[in-house]
mmCIF file of C-alpha atoms in Angstrom:
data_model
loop_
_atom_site.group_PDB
_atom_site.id
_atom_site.type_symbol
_atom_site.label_atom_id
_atom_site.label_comp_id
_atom_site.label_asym_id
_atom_site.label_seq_id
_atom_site.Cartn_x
_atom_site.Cartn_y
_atom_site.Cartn_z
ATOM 1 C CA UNK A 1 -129.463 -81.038 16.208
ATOM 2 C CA UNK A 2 -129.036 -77.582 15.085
ATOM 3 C CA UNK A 3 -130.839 -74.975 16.509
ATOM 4 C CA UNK A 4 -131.794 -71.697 14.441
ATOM 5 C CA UNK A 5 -130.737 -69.053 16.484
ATOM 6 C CA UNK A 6 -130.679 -65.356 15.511
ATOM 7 C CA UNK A 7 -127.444 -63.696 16.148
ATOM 8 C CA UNK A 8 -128.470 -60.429 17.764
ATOM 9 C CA UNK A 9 -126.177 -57.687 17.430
ATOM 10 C CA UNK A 10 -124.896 -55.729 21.091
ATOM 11 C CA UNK A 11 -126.556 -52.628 21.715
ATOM 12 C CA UNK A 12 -123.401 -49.792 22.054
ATOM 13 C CA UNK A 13 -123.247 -47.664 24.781
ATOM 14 C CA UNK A 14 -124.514 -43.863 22.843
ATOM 15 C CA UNK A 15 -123.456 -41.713 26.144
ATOM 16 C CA UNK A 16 -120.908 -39.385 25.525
ATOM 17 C CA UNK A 17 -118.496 -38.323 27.746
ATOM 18 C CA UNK A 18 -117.794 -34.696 27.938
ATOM 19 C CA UNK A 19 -115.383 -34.402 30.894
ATOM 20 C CA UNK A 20 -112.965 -33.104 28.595
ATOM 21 C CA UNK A 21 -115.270 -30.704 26.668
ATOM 22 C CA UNK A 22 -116.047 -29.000 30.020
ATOM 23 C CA UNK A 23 -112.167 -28.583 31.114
ATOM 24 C CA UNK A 24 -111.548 -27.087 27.555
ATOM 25 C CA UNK A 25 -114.087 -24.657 27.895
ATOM 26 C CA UNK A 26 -113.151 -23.592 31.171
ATOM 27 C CA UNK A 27 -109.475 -22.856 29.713
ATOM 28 C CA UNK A 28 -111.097 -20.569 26.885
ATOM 29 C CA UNK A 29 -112.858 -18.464 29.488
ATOM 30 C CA UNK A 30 -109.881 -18.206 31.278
ATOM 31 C CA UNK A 31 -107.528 -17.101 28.365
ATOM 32 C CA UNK A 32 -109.800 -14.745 26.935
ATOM 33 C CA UNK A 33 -110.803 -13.451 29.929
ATOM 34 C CA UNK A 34 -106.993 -13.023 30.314
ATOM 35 C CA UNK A 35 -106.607 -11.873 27.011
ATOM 36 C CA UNK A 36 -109.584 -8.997 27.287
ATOM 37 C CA UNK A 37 -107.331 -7.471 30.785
ATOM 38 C CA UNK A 38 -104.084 -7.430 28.996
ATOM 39 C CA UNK A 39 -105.658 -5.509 25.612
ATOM 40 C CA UNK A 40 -106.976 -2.895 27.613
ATOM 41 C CA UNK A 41 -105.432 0.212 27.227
ATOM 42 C CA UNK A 42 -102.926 1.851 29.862
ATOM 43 C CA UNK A 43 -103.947 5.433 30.643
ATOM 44 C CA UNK A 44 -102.039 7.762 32.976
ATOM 45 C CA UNK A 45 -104.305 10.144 35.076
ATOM 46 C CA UNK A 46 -104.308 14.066 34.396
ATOM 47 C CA UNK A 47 -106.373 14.932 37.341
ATOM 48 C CA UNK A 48 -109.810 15.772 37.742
ATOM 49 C CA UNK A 49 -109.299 19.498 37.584
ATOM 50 C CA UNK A 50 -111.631 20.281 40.272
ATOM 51 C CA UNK A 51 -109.481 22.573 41.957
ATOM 52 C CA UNK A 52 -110.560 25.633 41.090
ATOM 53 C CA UNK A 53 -110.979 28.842 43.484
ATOM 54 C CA UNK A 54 -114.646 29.783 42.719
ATOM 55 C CA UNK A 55 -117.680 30.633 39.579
ATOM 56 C CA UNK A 56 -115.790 34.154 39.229
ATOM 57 C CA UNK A 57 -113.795 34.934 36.416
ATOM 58 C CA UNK A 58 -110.891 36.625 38.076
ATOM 59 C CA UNK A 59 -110.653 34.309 39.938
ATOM 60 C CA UNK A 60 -110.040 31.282 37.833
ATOM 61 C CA UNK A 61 -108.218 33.137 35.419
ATOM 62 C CA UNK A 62 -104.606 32.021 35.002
ATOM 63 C CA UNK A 63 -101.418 34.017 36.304
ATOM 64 C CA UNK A 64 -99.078 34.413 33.568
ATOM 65 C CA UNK A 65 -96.159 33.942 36.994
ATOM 66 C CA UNK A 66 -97.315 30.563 37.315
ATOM 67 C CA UNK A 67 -97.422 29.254 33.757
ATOM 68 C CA UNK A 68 -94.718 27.293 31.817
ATOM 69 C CA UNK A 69 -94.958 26.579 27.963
ATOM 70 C CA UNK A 70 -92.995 23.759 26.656
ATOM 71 C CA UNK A 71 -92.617 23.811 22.835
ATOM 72 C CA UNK A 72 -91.929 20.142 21.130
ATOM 73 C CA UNK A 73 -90.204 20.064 17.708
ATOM 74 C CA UNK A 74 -88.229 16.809 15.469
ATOM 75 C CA UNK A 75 -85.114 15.941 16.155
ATOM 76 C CA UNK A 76 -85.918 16.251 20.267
ATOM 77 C CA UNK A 77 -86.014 19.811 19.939
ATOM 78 C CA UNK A 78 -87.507 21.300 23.298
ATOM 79 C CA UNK A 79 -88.177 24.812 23.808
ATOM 80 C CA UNK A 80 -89.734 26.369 27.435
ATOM 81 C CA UNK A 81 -90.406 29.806 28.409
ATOM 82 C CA UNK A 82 -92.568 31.305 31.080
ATOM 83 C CA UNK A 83 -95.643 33.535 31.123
ATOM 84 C CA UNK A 84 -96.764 35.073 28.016
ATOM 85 C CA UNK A 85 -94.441 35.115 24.944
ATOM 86 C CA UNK A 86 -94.750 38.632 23.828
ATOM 87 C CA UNK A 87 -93.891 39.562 27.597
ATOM 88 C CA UNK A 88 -92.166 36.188 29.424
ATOM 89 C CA UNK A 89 -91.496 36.264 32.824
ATOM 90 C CA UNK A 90 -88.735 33.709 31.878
ATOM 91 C CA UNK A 91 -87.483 34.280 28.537
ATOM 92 C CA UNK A 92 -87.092 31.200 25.050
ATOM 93 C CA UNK A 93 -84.597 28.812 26.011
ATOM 94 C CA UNK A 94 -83.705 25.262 24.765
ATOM 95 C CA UNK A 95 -83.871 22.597 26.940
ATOM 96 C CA UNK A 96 -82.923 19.014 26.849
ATOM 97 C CA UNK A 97 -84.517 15.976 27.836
ATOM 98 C CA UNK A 98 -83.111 13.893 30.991
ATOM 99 C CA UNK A 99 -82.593 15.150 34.797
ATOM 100 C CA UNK A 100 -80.204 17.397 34.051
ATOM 101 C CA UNK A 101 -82.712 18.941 31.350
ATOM 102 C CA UNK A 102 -86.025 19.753 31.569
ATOM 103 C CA UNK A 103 -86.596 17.568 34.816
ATOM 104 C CA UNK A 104 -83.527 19.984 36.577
ATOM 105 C CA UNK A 105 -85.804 23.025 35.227
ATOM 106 C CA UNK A 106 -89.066 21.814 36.043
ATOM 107 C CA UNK A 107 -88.024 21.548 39.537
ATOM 108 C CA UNK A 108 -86.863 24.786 39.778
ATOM 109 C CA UNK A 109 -89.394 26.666 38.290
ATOM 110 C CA UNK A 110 -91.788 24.701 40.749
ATOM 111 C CA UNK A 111 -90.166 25.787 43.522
ATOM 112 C CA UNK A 112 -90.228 29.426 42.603
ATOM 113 C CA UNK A 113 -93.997 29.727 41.625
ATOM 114 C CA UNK A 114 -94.718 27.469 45.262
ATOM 115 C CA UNK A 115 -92.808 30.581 47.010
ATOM 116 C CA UNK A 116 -94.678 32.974 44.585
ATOM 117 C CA UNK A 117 -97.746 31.162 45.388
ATOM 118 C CA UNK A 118 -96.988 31.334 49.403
ATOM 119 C CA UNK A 119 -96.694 35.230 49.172
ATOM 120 C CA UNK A 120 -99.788 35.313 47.734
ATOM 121 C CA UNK A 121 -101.340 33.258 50.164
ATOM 122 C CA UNK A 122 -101.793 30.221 48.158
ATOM 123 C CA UNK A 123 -98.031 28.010 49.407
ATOM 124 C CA UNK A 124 -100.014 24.681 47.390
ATOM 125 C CA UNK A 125 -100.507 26.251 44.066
ATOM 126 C CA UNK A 126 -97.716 25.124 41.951
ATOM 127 C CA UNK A 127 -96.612 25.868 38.242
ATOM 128 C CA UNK A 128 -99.375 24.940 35.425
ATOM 129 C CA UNK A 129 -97.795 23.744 32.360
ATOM 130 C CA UNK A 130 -98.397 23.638 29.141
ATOM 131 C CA UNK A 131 -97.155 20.741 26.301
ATOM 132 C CA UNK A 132 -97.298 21.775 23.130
ATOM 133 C CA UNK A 133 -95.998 18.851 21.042
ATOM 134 C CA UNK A 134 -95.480 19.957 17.034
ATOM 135 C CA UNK A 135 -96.667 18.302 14.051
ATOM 136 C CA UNK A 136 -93.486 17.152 13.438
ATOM 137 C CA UNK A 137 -92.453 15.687 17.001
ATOM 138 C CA UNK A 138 -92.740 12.178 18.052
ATOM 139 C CA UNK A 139 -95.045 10.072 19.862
ATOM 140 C CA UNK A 140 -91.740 9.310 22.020
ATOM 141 C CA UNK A 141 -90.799 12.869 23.170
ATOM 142 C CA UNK A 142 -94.875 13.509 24.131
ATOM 143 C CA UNK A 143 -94.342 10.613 26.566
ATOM 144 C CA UNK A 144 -91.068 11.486 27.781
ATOM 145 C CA UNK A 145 -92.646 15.048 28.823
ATOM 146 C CA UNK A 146 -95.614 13.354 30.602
ATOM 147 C CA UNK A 147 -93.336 11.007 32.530
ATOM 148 C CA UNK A 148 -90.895 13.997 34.092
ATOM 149 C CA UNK A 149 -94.496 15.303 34.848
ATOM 150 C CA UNK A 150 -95.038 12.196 37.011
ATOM 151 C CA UNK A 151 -91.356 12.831 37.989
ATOM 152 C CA UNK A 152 -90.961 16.018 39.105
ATOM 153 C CA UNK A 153 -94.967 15.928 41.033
ATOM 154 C CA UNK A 154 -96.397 18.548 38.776
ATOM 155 C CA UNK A 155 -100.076 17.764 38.158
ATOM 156 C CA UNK A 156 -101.279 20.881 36.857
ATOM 157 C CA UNK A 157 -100.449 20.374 33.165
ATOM 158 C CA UNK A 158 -102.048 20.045 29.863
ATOM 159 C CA UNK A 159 -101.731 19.347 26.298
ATOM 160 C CA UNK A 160 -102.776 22.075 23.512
ATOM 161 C CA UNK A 161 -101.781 21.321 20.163
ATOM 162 C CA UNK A 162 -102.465 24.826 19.295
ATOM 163 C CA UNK A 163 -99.027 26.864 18.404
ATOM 164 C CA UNK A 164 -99.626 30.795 17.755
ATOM 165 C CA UNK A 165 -97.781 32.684 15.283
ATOM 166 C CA UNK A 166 -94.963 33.596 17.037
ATOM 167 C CA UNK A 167 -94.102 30.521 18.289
ATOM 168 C CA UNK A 168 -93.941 29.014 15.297
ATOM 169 C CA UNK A 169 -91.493 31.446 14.183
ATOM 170 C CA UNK A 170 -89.561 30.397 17.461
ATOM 171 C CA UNK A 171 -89.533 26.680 17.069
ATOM 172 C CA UNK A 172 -88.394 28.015 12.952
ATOM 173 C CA UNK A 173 -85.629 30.202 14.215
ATOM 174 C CA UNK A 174 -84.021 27.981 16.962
#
């Protein structure tokens, strides 16, 4: 004897595991967490310039004895003097990059403006440059110059892309 019997299908299990989903997603927190540090950009400090003497004028107002210009041209042309240019304490001269260069000169001329400073009274003052990178220097030479800044322990220094008259006529005759 036969008995009808319905054939009843198995139920299948409809869980899902997501084990794996979660480790996944952990990983692509991690790497672009990663990946945001790394694309940050890399800055180098120029002080806070906070060092100033006082609200008064004269007395903020910069000593042509303590300033350095460096000029940057193509071809990694340098040019320095000291003070003003139409009266320099230290007159247009060329200068190359590399210790024996600029970094030789920037110690130097430190040193003189800390014992110019110290007869004035102030022995911490140091030199204040000034980088004056050309339209037609490099990227390259701009970070050279900031790196014998780091060097050499000046900290007093900034960037004007400003050139007067007559120093363009300098950077044009050398």
């Amino acid at each position: 004897m036969e008995i009808n019997r319905k054939v009843r299908s198995r139920k299948l299990n409809n869980k899902v595991d997501l084990t794996a989903m979660v480790s996944i997603s952990f990983l692509l927190i991690i790497f672009f967490m990663v990946a945001t540090e790394l694309a940050k950009p890399k800055i180098m400090n120029f002080g806070d310039g906070d060092r100033g003497c006082g609200p008064e004028p004269v007395c903020n107002r910069p000593d042509e004895n303590r300033i350095l210009t460096v000029l940057l041209d193509d071809n990694d042309k340098m040019i320095t003097y000291m003070g003003l240019l139409f009266a320099p304490v230290q007159n247009p001269k060329e200068v190359y990059y590399g210790k024996d260069g600029i970094r030789k000169e920037l110690l130097v001329i430190d040193k003189k403006v800390h014992e110019y400073s110290a007869g004035m009274g102030r022995p911490e003052i140091g030199v204040t440059v000034i980088i004056k990178p050309s339209k037609k220097s490099n990227y390259g030479n701009l970070v050279d110059i900031l790196d014998e800044m780091k060097i050499t322990g000046i900290n007093s220094y900034a960037i004007e892309d400003y050139y007067t008259p007559e120093e363009a006529k300098l950077l044009a005759s050398n």
